mmCIF file of C-alpha atoms and ligand atoms in Angstrom:
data_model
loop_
_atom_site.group_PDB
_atom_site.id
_atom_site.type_symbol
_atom_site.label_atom_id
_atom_site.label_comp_id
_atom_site.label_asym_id
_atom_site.label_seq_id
_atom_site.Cartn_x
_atom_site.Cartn_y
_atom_site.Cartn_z
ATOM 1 C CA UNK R 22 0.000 0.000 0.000
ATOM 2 C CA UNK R 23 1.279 3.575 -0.992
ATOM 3 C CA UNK R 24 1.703 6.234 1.769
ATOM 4 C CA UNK R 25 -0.999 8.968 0.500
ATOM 5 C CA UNK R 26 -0.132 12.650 1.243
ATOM 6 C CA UNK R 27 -2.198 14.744 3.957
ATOM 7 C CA UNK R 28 -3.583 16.853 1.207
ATOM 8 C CA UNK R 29 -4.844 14.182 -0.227
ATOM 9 C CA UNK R 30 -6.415 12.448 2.509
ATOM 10 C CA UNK R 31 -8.144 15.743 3.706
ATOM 11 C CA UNK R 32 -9.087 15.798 0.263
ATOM 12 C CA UNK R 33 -10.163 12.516 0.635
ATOM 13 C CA UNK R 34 -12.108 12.878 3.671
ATOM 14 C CA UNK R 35 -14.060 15.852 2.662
ATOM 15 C CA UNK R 36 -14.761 14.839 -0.588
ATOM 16 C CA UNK R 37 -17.040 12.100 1.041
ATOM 17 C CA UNK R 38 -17.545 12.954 4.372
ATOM 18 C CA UNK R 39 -18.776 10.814 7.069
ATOM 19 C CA UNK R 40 -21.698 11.715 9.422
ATOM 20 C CA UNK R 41 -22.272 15.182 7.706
ATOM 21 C CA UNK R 42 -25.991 16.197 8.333
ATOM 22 C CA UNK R 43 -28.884 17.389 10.835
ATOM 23 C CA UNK R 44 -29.359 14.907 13.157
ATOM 24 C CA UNK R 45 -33.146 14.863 14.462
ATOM 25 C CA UNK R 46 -34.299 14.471 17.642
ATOM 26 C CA UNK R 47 -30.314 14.331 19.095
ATOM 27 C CA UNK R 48 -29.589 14.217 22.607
ATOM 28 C CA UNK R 49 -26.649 16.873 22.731
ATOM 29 C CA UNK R 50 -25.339 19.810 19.928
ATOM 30 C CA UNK R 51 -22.827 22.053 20.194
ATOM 31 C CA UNK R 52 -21.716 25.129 17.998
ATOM 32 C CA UNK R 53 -18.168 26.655 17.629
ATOM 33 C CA UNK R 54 -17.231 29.755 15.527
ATOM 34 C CA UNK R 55 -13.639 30.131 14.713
ATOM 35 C CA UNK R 56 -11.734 33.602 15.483
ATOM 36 C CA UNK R 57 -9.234 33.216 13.302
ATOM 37 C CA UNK R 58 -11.050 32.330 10.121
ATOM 38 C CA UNK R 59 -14.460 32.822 10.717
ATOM 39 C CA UNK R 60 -15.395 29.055 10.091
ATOM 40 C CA UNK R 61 -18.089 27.620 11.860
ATOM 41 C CA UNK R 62 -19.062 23.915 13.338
ATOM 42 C CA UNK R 63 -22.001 21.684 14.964
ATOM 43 C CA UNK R 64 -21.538 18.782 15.936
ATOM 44 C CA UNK R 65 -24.489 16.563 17.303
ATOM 45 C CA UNK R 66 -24.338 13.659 19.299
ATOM 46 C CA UNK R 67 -26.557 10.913 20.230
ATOM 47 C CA UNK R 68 -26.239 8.410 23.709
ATOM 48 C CA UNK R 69 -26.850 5.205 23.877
ATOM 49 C CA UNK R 70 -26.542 3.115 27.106
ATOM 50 C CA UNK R 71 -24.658 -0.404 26.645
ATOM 51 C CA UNK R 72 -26.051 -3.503 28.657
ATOM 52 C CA UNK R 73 -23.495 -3.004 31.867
ATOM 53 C CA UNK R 74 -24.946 0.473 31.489
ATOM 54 C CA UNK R 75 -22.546 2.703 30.849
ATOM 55 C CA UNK R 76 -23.585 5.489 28.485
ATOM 56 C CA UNK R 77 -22.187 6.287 25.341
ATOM 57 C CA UNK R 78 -21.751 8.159 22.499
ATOM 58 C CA UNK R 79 -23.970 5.765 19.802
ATOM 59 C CA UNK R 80 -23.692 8.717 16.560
ATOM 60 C CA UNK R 81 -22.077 12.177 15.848
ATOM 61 C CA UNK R 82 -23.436 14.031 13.180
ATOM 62 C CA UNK R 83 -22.004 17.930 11.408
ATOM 63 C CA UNK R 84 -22.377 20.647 9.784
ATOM 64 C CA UNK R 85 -19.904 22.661 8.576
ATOM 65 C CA UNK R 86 -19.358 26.047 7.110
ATOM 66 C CA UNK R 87 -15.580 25.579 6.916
ATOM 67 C CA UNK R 88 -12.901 24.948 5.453
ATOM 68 C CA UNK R 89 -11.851 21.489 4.064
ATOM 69 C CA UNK R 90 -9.546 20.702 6.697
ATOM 70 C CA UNK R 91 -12.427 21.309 9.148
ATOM 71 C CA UNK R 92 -14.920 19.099 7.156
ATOM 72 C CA UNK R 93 -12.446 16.194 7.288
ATOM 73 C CA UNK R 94 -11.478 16.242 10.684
ATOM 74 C CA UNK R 95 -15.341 16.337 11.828
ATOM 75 C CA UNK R 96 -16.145 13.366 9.287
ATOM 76 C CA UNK R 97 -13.140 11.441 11.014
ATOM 77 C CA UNK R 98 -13.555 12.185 14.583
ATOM 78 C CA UNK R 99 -17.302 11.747 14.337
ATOM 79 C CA UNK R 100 -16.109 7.897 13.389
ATOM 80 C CA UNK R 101 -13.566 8.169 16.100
ATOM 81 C CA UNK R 102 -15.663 9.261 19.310
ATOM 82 C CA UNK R 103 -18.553 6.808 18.639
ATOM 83 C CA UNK R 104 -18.593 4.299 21.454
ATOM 84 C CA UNK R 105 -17.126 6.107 24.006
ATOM 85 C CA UNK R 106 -17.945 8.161 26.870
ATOM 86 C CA UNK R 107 -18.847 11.767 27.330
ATOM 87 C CA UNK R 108 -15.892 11.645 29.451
ATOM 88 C CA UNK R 109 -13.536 9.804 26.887
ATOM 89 C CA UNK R 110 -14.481 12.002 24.472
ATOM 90 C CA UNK R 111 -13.844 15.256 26.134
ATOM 91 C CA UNK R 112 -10.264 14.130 26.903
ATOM 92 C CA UNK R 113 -9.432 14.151 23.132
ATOM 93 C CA UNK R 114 -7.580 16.799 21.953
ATOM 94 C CA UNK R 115 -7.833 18.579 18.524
ATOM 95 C CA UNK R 116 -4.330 16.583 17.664
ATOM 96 C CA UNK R 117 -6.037 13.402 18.705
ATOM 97 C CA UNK R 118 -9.522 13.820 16.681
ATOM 98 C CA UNK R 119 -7.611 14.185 13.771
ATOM 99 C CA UNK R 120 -4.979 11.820 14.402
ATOM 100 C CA UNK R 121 -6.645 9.456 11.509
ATOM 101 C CA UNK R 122 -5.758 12.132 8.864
ATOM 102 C CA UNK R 123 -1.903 12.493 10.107
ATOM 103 C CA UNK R 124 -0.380 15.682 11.661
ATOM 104 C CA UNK R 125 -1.807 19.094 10.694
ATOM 105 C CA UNK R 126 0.643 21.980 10.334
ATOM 106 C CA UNK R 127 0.399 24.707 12.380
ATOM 107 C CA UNK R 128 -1.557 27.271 10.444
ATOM 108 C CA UNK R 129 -4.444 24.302 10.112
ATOM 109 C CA UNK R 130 -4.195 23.078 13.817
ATOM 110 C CA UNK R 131 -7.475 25.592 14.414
ATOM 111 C CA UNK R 132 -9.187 23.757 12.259
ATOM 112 C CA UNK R 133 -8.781 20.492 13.907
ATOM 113 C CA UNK R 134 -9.411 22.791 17.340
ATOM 114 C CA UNK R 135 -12.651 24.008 15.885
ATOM 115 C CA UNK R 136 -13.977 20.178 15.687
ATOM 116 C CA UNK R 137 -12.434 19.314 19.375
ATOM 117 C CA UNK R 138 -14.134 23.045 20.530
ATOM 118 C CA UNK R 139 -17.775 21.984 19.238
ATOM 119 C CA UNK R 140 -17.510 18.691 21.114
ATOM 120 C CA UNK R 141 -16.695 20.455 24.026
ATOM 121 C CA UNK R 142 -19.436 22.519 23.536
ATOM 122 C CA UNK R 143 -22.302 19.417 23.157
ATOM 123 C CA UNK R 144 -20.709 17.864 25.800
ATOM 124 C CA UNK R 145 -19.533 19.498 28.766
ATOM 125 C CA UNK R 146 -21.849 22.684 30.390
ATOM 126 C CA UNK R 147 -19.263 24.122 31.436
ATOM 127 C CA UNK R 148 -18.099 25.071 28.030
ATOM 128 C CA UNK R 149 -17.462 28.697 27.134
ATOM 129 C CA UNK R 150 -18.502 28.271 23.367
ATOM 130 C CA UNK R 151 -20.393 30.210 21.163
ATOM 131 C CA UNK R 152 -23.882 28.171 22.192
ATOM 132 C CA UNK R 153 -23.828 25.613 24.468
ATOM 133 C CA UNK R 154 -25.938 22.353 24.025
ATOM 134 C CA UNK R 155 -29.775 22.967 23.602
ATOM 135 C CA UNK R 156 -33.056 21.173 24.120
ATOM 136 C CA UNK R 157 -34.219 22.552 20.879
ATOM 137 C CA UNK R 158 -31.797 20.339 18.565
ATOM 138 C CA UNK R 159 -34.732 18.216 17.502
ATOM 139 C CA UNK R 160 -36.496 21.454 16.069
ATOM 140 C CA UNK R 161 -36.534 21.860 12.339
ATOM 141 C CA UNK R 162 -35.558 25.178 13.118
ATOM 142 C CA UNK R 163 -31.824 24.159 14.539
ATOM 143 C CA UNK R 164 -30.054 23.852 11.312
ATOM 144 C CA UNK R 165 -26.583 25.711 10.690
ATOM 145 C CA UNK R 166 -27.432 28.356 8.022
ATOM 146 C CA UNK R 167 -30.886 28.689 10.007
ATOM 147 C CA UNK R 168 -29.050 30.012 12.773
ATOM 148 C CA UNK R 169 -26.721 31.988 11.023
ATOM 149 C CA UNK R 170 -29.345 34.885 9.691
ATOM 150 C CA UNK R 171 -27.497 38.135 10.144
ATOM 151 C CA UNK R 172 -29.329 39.364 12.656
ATOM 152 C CA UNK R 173 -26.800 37.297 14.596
ATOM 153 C CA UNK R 174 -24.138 39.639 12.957
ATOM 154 C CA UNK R 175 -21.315 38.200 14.845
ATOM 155 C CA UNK R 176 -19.979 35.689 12.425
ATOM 156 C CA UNK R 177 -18.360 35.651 9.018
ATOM 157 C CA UNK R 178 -20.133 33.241 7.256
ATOM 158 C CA UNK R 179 -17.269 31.739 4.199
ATOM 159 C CA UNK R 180 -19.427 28.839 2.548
ATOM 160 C CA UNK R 181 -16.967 26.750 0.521
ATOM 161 C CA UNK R 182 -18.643 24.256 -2.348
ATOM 162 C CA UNK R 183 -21.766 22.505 -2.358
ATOM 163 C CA UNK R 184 -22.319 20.081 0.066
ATOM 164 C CA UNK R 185 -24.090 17.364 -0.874
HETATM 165 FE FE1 FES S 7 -10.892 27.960 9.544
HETATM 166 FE FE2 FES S 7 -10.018 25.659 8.749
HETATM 167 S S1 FES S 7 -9.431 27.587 7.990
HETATM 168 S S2 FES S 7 -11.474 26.035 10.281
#
């Protein structure tokens, strides 16, 4: 098997993404802007409790208006957190979720920080994110580019390709 290049797996990865959608009637969603770039993220997440009842993450779902970088570290670390804990999940760092993909360099280590940020953001309360988790992420009402009308003015909106 050949080594393939980061660009290529990004390219790869966000090409066909994994787990990119709305998920209805999910039990956590966070959303992250990005500072630096003006890329945003959410990320919903669904539990599940196994039979020795321990709860855990059963599906992550995304939406993106980012960058590719962003779009293939969500698709990947959406795979990656599934069966695990809130907990286990919150100890991954940006460098981790992406870990699949290979190392980022520097300048797209935010990305990768975006994905980790809106996972903190579903998942812990005590998150300092844009918008925390919400009861309302089962309304049809909760998409991405619902949310980001400009009365909310805050955000650069930069909305690469079609995603289909
Ligand atoms: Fe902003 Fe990638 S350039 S998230």
């Amino acid at each position: 098997m050949t080594d393939i290049s980061l660009t290529e797996k990004i390219e790869r990865a966000a090409a066909e993404p994994q787990n990119m959608g709305e998920m209805v009637a999910a039990d956590a969603m966070g959303t992250v802007g990005s500072t630096n770039c003006g890329d945003m993220l959410r990320l919903w997440i669904k539990f599940k409790e196994e039979k020795n009842g321990r709860r855990v993450i059963d599906r992550a779902t995304f939406q993106s208006f980012g960058c590719q970088t962003a779009i293939a570290v969500a698709s990947v670390a959406t795979e990656l957190i599934r069966g695990k804990t809130p907990e286990e999940a919150l100890s991954l760092s940006g460098e981790e979720l992406s870990a699949p993909l290979g190392a980022l360099p520097p300048m797209k280590i935010h990305c990768a920080q975006l994905v980790e940020e809106a996972l903190r953001s579903a998942l812990d309360p005590a998150s300092e994110t844009i918008s925390k988790k919400s009861s309302s992420c089962a309304s049809p009402a909760s998409t991405l580019s619902d949310q980001l009308n400009p009365q909310a003015g805050k955000f650069k909106i930069n909305i690469l390709g079609s995603t289909t």
